[in-house]
Coordinates of C-alpha atoms and ligand atoms in Angstrom, one line a residue:
X31 CA 152.6 89.4 130.6
X32 CA 156.2 89.6 131.8
X33 CA 158.2 86.5 133.1
X34 CA 157.9 87.7 136.7
X35 CA 154.1 87.8 136.7
X36 CA 153.9 84.6 134.9
X37 CA 156.0 83.0 137.7
X38 CA 153.5 84.1 140.4
X39 CA 150.8 82.1 138.6
X40 CA 152.8 78.8 138.9
X41 CA 151.6 76.2 141.4
X42 CA 153.1 76.0 144.9
X43 CA 153.8 72.4 143.9
X44 CA 156.3 73.3 141.1
X45 CA 157.7 76.4 143.1
X46 CA 158.6 74.0 145.8
X47 CA 160.0 71.4 143.5
X48 CA 163.9 71.2 143.2
X49 CA 165.3 70.8 139.8
X50 CA 167.1 67.5 139.4
X51 CA 170.7 68.2 140.4
X52 CA 172.1 65.6 138.1
X53 CA 170.4 67.0 135.0
X54 CA 171.2 70.5 136.2
X55 CA 174.9 69.8 136.4
X56 CA 174.8 68.0 133.0
X57 CA 173.2 71.1 131.4
X58 CA 176.0 73.3 132.9
X59 CA 178.6 70.9 131.4
X60 CA 176.9 71.1 128.1
X61 CA 176.8 74.9 128.2
X62 CA 180.5 75.1 128.9
X63 CA 181.2 72.6 126.2
X64 CA 179.2 74.7 123.7
X65 CA 181.5 77.7 124.4
X66 CA 184.3 75.3 123.0
X67 CA 185.8 74.2 126.4
X68 CA 187.0 70.6 126.6
X69 CA 184.8 69.3 129.5
X70 CA 185.2 65.8 130.9
X71 CA 181.6 64.9 131.9
X72 CA 181.4 62.6 134.8
X73 CA 178.1 64.1 136.1
X74 CA 175.4 62.3 134.3
X75 CA 174.9 58.8 135.3
X76 CA 174.6 56.9 132.0
X77 CA 176.5 54.1 130.4
X78 CA 179.1 55.4 127.7
X79 CA 178.4 52.2 125.7
X80 CA 176.1 52.1 122.6
X81 CA 172.9 50.0 122.8
X82 CA 173.9 46.5 121.7
X83 CA 173.3 45.7 118.0
X84 CA 170.6 42.9 118.4
X85 CA 168.5 45.6 120.3
X86 CA 168.8 48.2 117.7
X87 CA 168.0 45.6 115.0
X88 CA 164.7 44.9 116.8
X89 CA 163.8 48.5 116.9
X90 CA 164.6 48.9 113.3
X91 CA 162.4 46.0 112.4
X92 CA 159.5 47.4 114.4
X93 CA 159.8 50.6 112.4
X94 CA 159.7 48.7 109.2
X95 CA 156.8 46.6 110.3
X96 CA 154.8 49.8 111.2
X97 CA 154.7 49.0 114.8
X98 CA 153.6 52.5 115.3
X99 CA 150.3 52.4 117.1
X100 CA 149.3 52.9 120.8
X101 CA 150.0 49.6 122.7
X102 CA 148.2 48.7 126.0
X103 CA 149.1 51.2 128.9
X104 CA 151.2 48.7 130.7
X105 CA 153.0 47.6 127.5
X106 CA 152.6 44.7 124.9
X107 CA 151.8 41.4 126.5
X108 CA 155.0 39.7 125.1
X109 CA 157.2 42.3 127.0
X110 CA 155.4 41.9 130.1
X111 CA 155.5 38.1 129.9
X112 CA 159.3 38.2 129.1
X113 CA 159.9 40.5 132.1
X114 CA 157.9 38.2 134.3
X115 CA 160.1 35.3 133.1
X116 CA 163.3 37.4 133.7
X117 CA 162.2 38.2 137.2
X118 CA 161.6 34.5 138.0
X119 CA 164.9 33.4 136.4
X120 CA 167.1 36.2 137.9
X121 CA 165.4 37.3 141.1
X122 CA 163.1 34.5 142.2
X123 CA 160.1 36.8 142.1
X124 CA 156.9 35.1 141.4
X125 CA 155.4 37.5 139.0
X126 CA 152.9 37.1 135.9
X127 CA 152.3 39.7 133.0
X128 CA 149.5 41.2 135.1
X129 CA 152.1 42.3 137.9
X130 CA 154.2 44.3 135.4
X131 CA 153.6 47.8 134.3
X132 CA 156.1 49.2 131.9
X133 CA 156.8 53.0 131.9
X134 CA 158.8 55.8 130.4
X135 CA 161.9 54.8 132.3
X136 CA 162.3 53.6 135.8
X137 CA 161.8 57.3 136.8
X138 CA 158.1 57.1 135.8
X139 CA 157.8 53.7 137.3
X140 CA 159.0 55.0 140.6
X141 CA 156.6 58.0 140.6
X142 CA 153.7 55.9 139.5
X143 CA 154.5 53.5 142.6
X144 CA 154.9 56.5 145.1
X145 CA 151.7 58.2 143.8
X146 CA 149.9 54.8 144.0
X147 CA 150.9 54.3 147.7
X148 CA 151.6 57.6 149.5
X149 CA 148.8 59.6 151.0
X150 CA 149.5 63.3 152.1
X151 CA 151.3 63.1 155.5
X152 CA 152.4 59.5 155.1
X153 CA 156.1 58.9 155.9
X154 CA 158.4 57.2 153.5
X155 CA 161.8 56.0 154.9
X156 CA 164.5 56.7 152.4
X157 CA 168.0 55.3 152.8
X158 CA 170.6 58.0 152.3
X159 CA 172.7 58.8 150.4
X160 CA 169.8 58.6 148.1
X161 CA 169.1 59.1 144.3
X162 CA 168.2 62.9 143.8
X163 CA 164.7 62.3 142.5
X164 CA 163.3 60.2 145.4
X165 CA 162.7 63.2 147.7
X166 CA 161.0 65.4 145.1
X167 CA 158.8 62.5 144.1
X168 CA 157.7 61.9 147.6
X169 CA 157.1 65.7 148.0
X170 CA 154.8 65.6 144.9
X171 CA 152.7 63.0 146.6
X172 CA 152.6 65.2 149.6
X173 CA 154.3 62.5 151.7
X174 CA 157.1 63.2 154.2
X175 CA 160.6 61.6 153.6
X176 CA 162.2 60.1 156.8
X177 CA 165.9 59.8 156.2
X178 CA 168.0 56.9 157.5
X179 CA 171.7 57.5 157.0
X180 CA 174.5 55.1 155.9
X181 CA 178.0 56.2 156.8
X182 CA 181.1 56.1 154.5
X183 CA 183.1 54.2 157.2
X184 CA 180.4 51.3 156.7
X185 CA 180.3 51.4 152.9
X186 CA 177.2 53.8 153.3
X187 CA 175.1 50.8 154.5
X188 CA 172.1 51.5 156.6
X189 CA 171.8 49.3 159.6
X190 CA 168.7 47.2 160.5
X191 CA 168.6 48.9 163.8
X192 CA 168.4 52.4 162.3
X193 CA 165.7 51.3 160.0
X194 CA 163.7 50.0 163.0
X195 CA 164.1 53.2 164.9
X196 CA 162.7 55.2 161.9
X197 CA 159.5 53.3 161.8
X198 CA 156.4 55.1 163.1
X199 CA 152.6 54.5 162.9
X200 CA 152.7 57.0 159.9
X201 CA 155.3 54.9 157.9
X202 CA 153.9 53.8 154.5
X203 CA 156.9 52.7 152.7
X204 CA 160.7 52.2 152.6
X205 CA 162.5 53.2 149.5
X206 CA 166.1 52.5 148.7
X207 CA 168.3 51.5 145.6
X208 CA 170.7 48.6 145.7
X209 CA 173.2 48.9 144.0
X210 CA 172.8 52.4 145.2
X211 CA 173.0 55.6 143.1
X212 CA 175.1 57.6 144.3
X213 CA 177.3 55.2 146.5
X214 CA 177.3 51.8 144.6
X215 CA 176.3 50.1 147.9
X216 CA 175.0 46.6 147.4
X217 CA 173.0 44.9 150.0
X218 CA 173.5 41.2 150.6
X219 CA 170.8 38.6 150.9
X220 CA 171.4 38.4 154.7
X221 CA 171.2 42.2 155.1
X222 CA 168.0 42.4 153.1
X223 CA 166.5 39.6 155.2
X224 CA 167.2 41.5 158.3
X225 CA 165.3 44.5 156.7
X226 CA 162.4 42.3 155.6
X227 CA 162.1 40.7 159.0
X228 CA 161.9 44.3 160.5
X229 CA 159.1 45.4 158.0
X230 CA 157.2 42.3 157.7
X231 CA 155.2 42.7 161.1
X232 CA 154.1 46.2 160.1
X233 CA 151.2 45.4 157.7
X234 CA 150.9 48.8 156.4
X235 CA 154.5 49.3 155.2
X236 CA 155.4 48.6 151.6
X237 CA 158.9 48.4 150.1
X238 CA 160.0 50.2 147.0
X239 CA 163.1 48.4 146.0
X240 CA 164.9 50.2 143.1
X241 CA 167.0 47.6 141.3
X242 CA 167.9 49.4 138.2
X243 CA 171.7 48.8 138.6
X244 CA 171.1 45.0 139.2
X245 CA 173.2 44.0 136.3
X246 CA 176.2 46.2 137.5
X247 CA 177.2 44.4 140.5
X248 CA 180.8 43.4 141.2
X249 CA 180.7 40.8 144.0
X250 CA 178.5 37.9 145.2
X251 CA 175.0 37.0 144.0
X252 CA 172.4 39.7 143.5
X253 CA 169.3 39.4 145.7
X254 CA 165.9 41.1 145.5
X255 CA 164.1 41.7 148.8
X256 CA 160.7 40.9 147.2
X257 CA 161.9 37.2 147.0
X258 CA 161.3 36.8 150.8
X259 CA 158.1 35.2 151.5
X260 CA 157.2 37.6 154.5
X261 CA 157.3 40.8 152.3
X262 CA 156.6 39.5 148.8
X263 CA 153.1 40.8 148.9
X264 CA 154.1 44.3 149.9
X265 CA 157.2 44.8 147.7
X266 CA 157.3 46.9 144.5
X267 CA 160.4 46.1 142.6
X268 CA 161.4 48.8 140.1
X269 CA 163.9 47.9 137.3
X270 CA 164.5 49.0 133.8
X271 CA 166.7 48.9 130.7
X272 CA 168.7 52.2 130.9
X273 CA 171.8 50.9 132.8
X274 CA 172.3 47.2 132.3
X275 CA 171.5 47.5 128.6
X276 CA 172.9 51.0 127.8
X277 CA 169.4 52.2 126.8
X278 CA 169.0 55.5 128.7
X279 CA 167.5 57.3 125.8
X280 CA 164.9 54.6 124.9
X281 CA 162.9 55.3 128.1
X282 CA 161.9 51.9 129.3
X283 CA 161.6 50.9 132.9
X284 CA 159.0 49.0 135.0
X285 CA 157.4 48.0 138.3
X286 CA 156.8 44.4 139.3
X287 CA 154.2 44.6 142.0
X288 CA 151.2 42.8 143.7
X289 CA 148.3 43.1 141.3
X290 CA 146.4 45.8 143.1
X291 CA 149.5 48.1 143.1
X292 CA 150.3 47.2 139.5
X293 CA 146.6 48.2 138.6
X294 CA 147.0 51.5 140.3
X295 CA 150.2 52.3 138.4
X296 CA 148.4 51.4 135.2
X297 CA 145.5 53.7 136.1
X298 CA 147.9 56.6 136.9
X299 CA 150.0 56.0 133.8
X300 CA 146.8 55.7 131.7
X301 CA 146.0 59.4 132.6
X302 CA 149.6 60.8 132.4
X303 CA 151.3 59.3 129.4
X304 CA 149.8 56.0 128.3
X305 CA 152.3 53.4 127.3
X306 CA 156.0 54.1 126.6
X307 CA 157.1 54.3 122.9
X308 CA 156.0 51.2 120.9
X309 CA 159.3 50.9 119.1
X310 CA 161.3 51.0 122.4
X311 CA 159.1 48.3 123.8
X312 CA 160.2 45.9 120.8
X313 CA 163.8 46.9 121.7
X314 CA 163.3 46.0 125.3
X315 CA 161.8 42.6 124.4
X316 CA 164.9 41.9 122.3
X317 CA 167.0 43.0 125.3
X318 CA 165.3 41.0 127.9
X319 CA 165.2 37.8 125.9
X320 CA 168.6 38.3 124.1
X321 CA 171.1 36.9 126.6
X322 CA 173.6 38.5 128.9
X323 CA 176.8 38.6 126.8
X324 CA 176.7 42.3 126.2
X325 CA 175.9 43.0 129.9
X326 CA 178.9 41.0 131.1
X327 CA 181.2 43.0 128.7
X328 CA 180.0 46.3 130.0
X329 CA 180.2 45.2 133.6
X330 CA 183.7 44.1 133.3
X331 CA 184.6 47.5 131.9
X332 CA 182.9 49.2 135.0
X333 CA 184.8 47.1 137.3
X334 CA 188.1 47.8 135.6
X335 CA 187.3 51.5 135.7
X336 CA 186.2 51.4 139.4
X337 CA 189.7 50.0 140.2
X338 CA 191.4 52.5 138.1
X339 CA 189.6 55.4 139.8
X340 CA 190.2 54.1 143.3
X341 CA 193.9 53.7 142.4
X342 CA 194.3 57.1 140.9
X343 CA 192.4 58.8 143.6
X344 CA 194.8 57.4 146.4
X345 CA 197.1 60.2 145.0
X346 CA 194.7 62.6 146.6
X347 CA 194.8 61.6 150.2
X348 CA 192.5 64.3 151.5
X349 CA 189.6 62.7 149.6
X350 CA 188.1 59.9 151.7
X351 CA 186.9 56.8 149.8
X352 CA 185.4 53.4 150.2
X353 CA 185.1 50.6 147.7
X354 CA 181.6 50.7 145.7
X355 CA 180.3 47.1 145.1
X356 CA 178.1 48.1 142.2
X357 CA 176.7 50.7 139.8
X358 CA 179.3 53.1 138.3
X359 CA 179.6 55.9 140.8
X360 CA 182.2 56.7 143.5
X361 CA 180.7 59.2 146.2
X362 CA 183.9 60.3 148.3
X363 CA 184.0 62.7 151.2
X364 CA 185.6 65.9 150.1
X365 CA 184.8 67.9 153.4
X366 CA 188.7 68.2 154.1
X367 CA 188.6 70.9 151.4
X368 CA 185.9 73.0 153.0
X369 CA 187.4 76.4 154.1
X370 CA 190.2 76.3 151.8
X371 CA 190.9 78.6 148.9
X372 CA 193.0 79.0 145.7
X373 CA 193.3 82.8 146.5
X374 CA 190.3 83.5 144.4
X375 CA 187.5 81.0 145.3
X376 CA 186.8 79.8 148.8
X377 CA 185.2 76.4 149.1
X378 CA 182.5 76.2 151.6
X379 CA 180.3 73.4 150.3
X380 CA 180.6 70.4 148.0
X381 CA 178.6 72.6 145.5
X382 CA 181.4 75.1 145.6
X383 CA 183.9 72.4 145.1
X384 CA 182.0 71.0 142.2
X385 CA 181.7 74.5 140.5
X386 CA 185.4 75.1 141.2
X387 CA 186.3 71.8 139.5
X388 CA 184.0 72.6 136.6
X389 CA 185.3 76.0 136.0
X390 CA 188.9 75.5 136.8
X391 CA 189.6 71.8 135.9
X392 CA 186.8 71.4 133.4
X393 CA 185.6 68.2 135.1
X394 CA 181.8 67.9 135.6
X395 CA 180.7 66.1 138.8
X396 CA 177.6 66.4 141.0
X397 CA 177.7 67.8 144.6
X398 CA 176.4 65.5 147.4
X399 CA 173.7 67.8 148.6
X400 CA 170.9 66.5 146.3
X401 CA 171.9 63.0 147.3
X402 CA 171.5 63.8 151.0
X403 CA 175.3 63.9 151.9
X404 CA 176.6 67.5 151.6
X405 CA 180.2 66.3 152.4
X406 CA 180.5 64.2 149.4
X407 CA 180.6 64.5 145.6
X408 CA 179.7 62.0 143.0
X409 CA 181.9 60.9 140.2
X410 CA 180.5 58.7 137.6
X411 CA 183.1 56.3 136.2
X412 CA 181.0 55.4 133.1
X413 CA 183.6 57.0 130.9
X414 CA 186.7 55.7 129.0
X415 CA 189.8 54.8 130.9
X416 CA 191.6 57.8 129.1
X417 CA 188.9 60.2 130.2
X418 CA 189.0 58.9 133.7
X419 CA 192.9 59.2 133.8
X420 CA 192.8 62.7 132.5
X421 CA 189.8 63.8 134.7
X422 CA 191.6 62.6 138.0
X423 CA 194.8 64.3 136.9
X424 CA 193.0 67.6 136.3
X425 CA 191.1 67.2 139.7
X426 CA 194.3 66.6 141.4
X427 CA 196.0 69.6 140.0
X428 CA 193.1 71.9 140.9
X429 CA 192.7 70.6 144.4
X430 CA 196.5 71.0 145.0
X431 CA 195.9 74.7 144.6
X432 CA 193.5 74.8 147.5
X433 CA 195.3 75.9 150.7
Ligands
PMP100 N1 166.7 55.0 139.8 C1 168.0 55.2 139.9 C2 168.7 54.8 141.2 C3 168.7 56.0 138.9 O1 170.1 56.2 139.0 C4 168.0 56.2 137.8 C5 168.6 57.0 136.6 N2 169.9 57.0 136.5 C6 166.6 55.9 137.6 C7 166.1 55.2 138.6 C8 165.8 56.2 136.3 O2 166.2 55.6 135.3 P1 165.5 55.6 133.9 O3 164.3 56.6 134.1 O4 166.5 56.1 133.0 O5 165.1 54.2 133.6
LIG101 N1 169.7 58.9 137.0 C1 170.9 59.3 136.3 C2 171.9 60.0 137.3 O1 171.7 59.9 138.4 C3 170.5 60.2 135.1 C4 170.1 61.5 135.4 C5 168.7 61.6 136.1 O2 167.8 60.9 135.5 O3 168.6 62.2 137.0 O4 172.7 60.8 136.9

């Protein structure tokens, strides 16, 4: 059978599914690199730090102790207990082990939660710019994403009034990340309270709060919406180890949710993947019980790099920026370049601009379309100061050629 006829056998579900744009761009950058090109990769959102030593030591011990068997689907009890304690300590969330389901990354935690809550035709309000995988996940659950936009002038914050307007009798959930990927926007306690007060009277609306960048916040105290009494029974908090602990490849994330929702996530996961890797669970246990020293060191580096990128990018006045308060991304508006050309390539979209910068400047970024903001591009500043300096120099040089 040739590949065209095999394609016709694929399910409509997968034909309609968009490939993850972040992973797509990372693959393109790797391809170019394999050809010997010196590419600066600011596309994939992952810490450039190694996993801290005490976490690695716990994993090595787990291997030597033959901790190599299936564990309970939602993870070993010690890990779930430790996560529940962390959520009490850091987030004022009243959780027990029975409320926690550990998954293969926050990505699986999110799809578990969406599949557990969303029926075909249900509406899920998503704050835009949003992380690329939210819309495809809602689509897989046959739900309908309803977008509420934040604007760059306001640091990309969604207003409570706009949230209120988006609610309909079909709304089942509200989904956002804070700090946000791709904008780094962080909602304050007061802002989250306004959202909670709007959602609370609607008894059928759940909140899915993606807090994976919790430990990478630069100002003020972090707040979790699930800590408000009026929505605590309807909030699914998603978090994980990838970002704060530099553990992207270990694949450990979790939901903390009311027991019925946690049980539903457990049931779904039990049919899809079972528990995440036993060794990675031991590593995560060492992370969550091991203090915050390494987190602080990384956070300080991200803050310094944020300021560095903001400073350097001032040299390119056509790029419109703002100040991200968390995560490690800048999501500037580059629409001033649309319609311009270097004589060879005409830039019509942010995707054209990203491809131009990849091919001409050898800097990999991600265009804003998959994040719901076609006028923007995402720059990850989880890279060395030296790489960031060189990347912005190359970007400026290439952009200066667009007339
Ligand atoms: N949520 C957001 C906002 C993310 O940026 C990511 C990945 N970078 C994830 C969830 C998934 O993280 P992971 O599966 O690596 O835990
Ligand atoms: N979430 C990270 C990013 O936004 C990693 C890639 C992915 O999982 O999509 O780049």
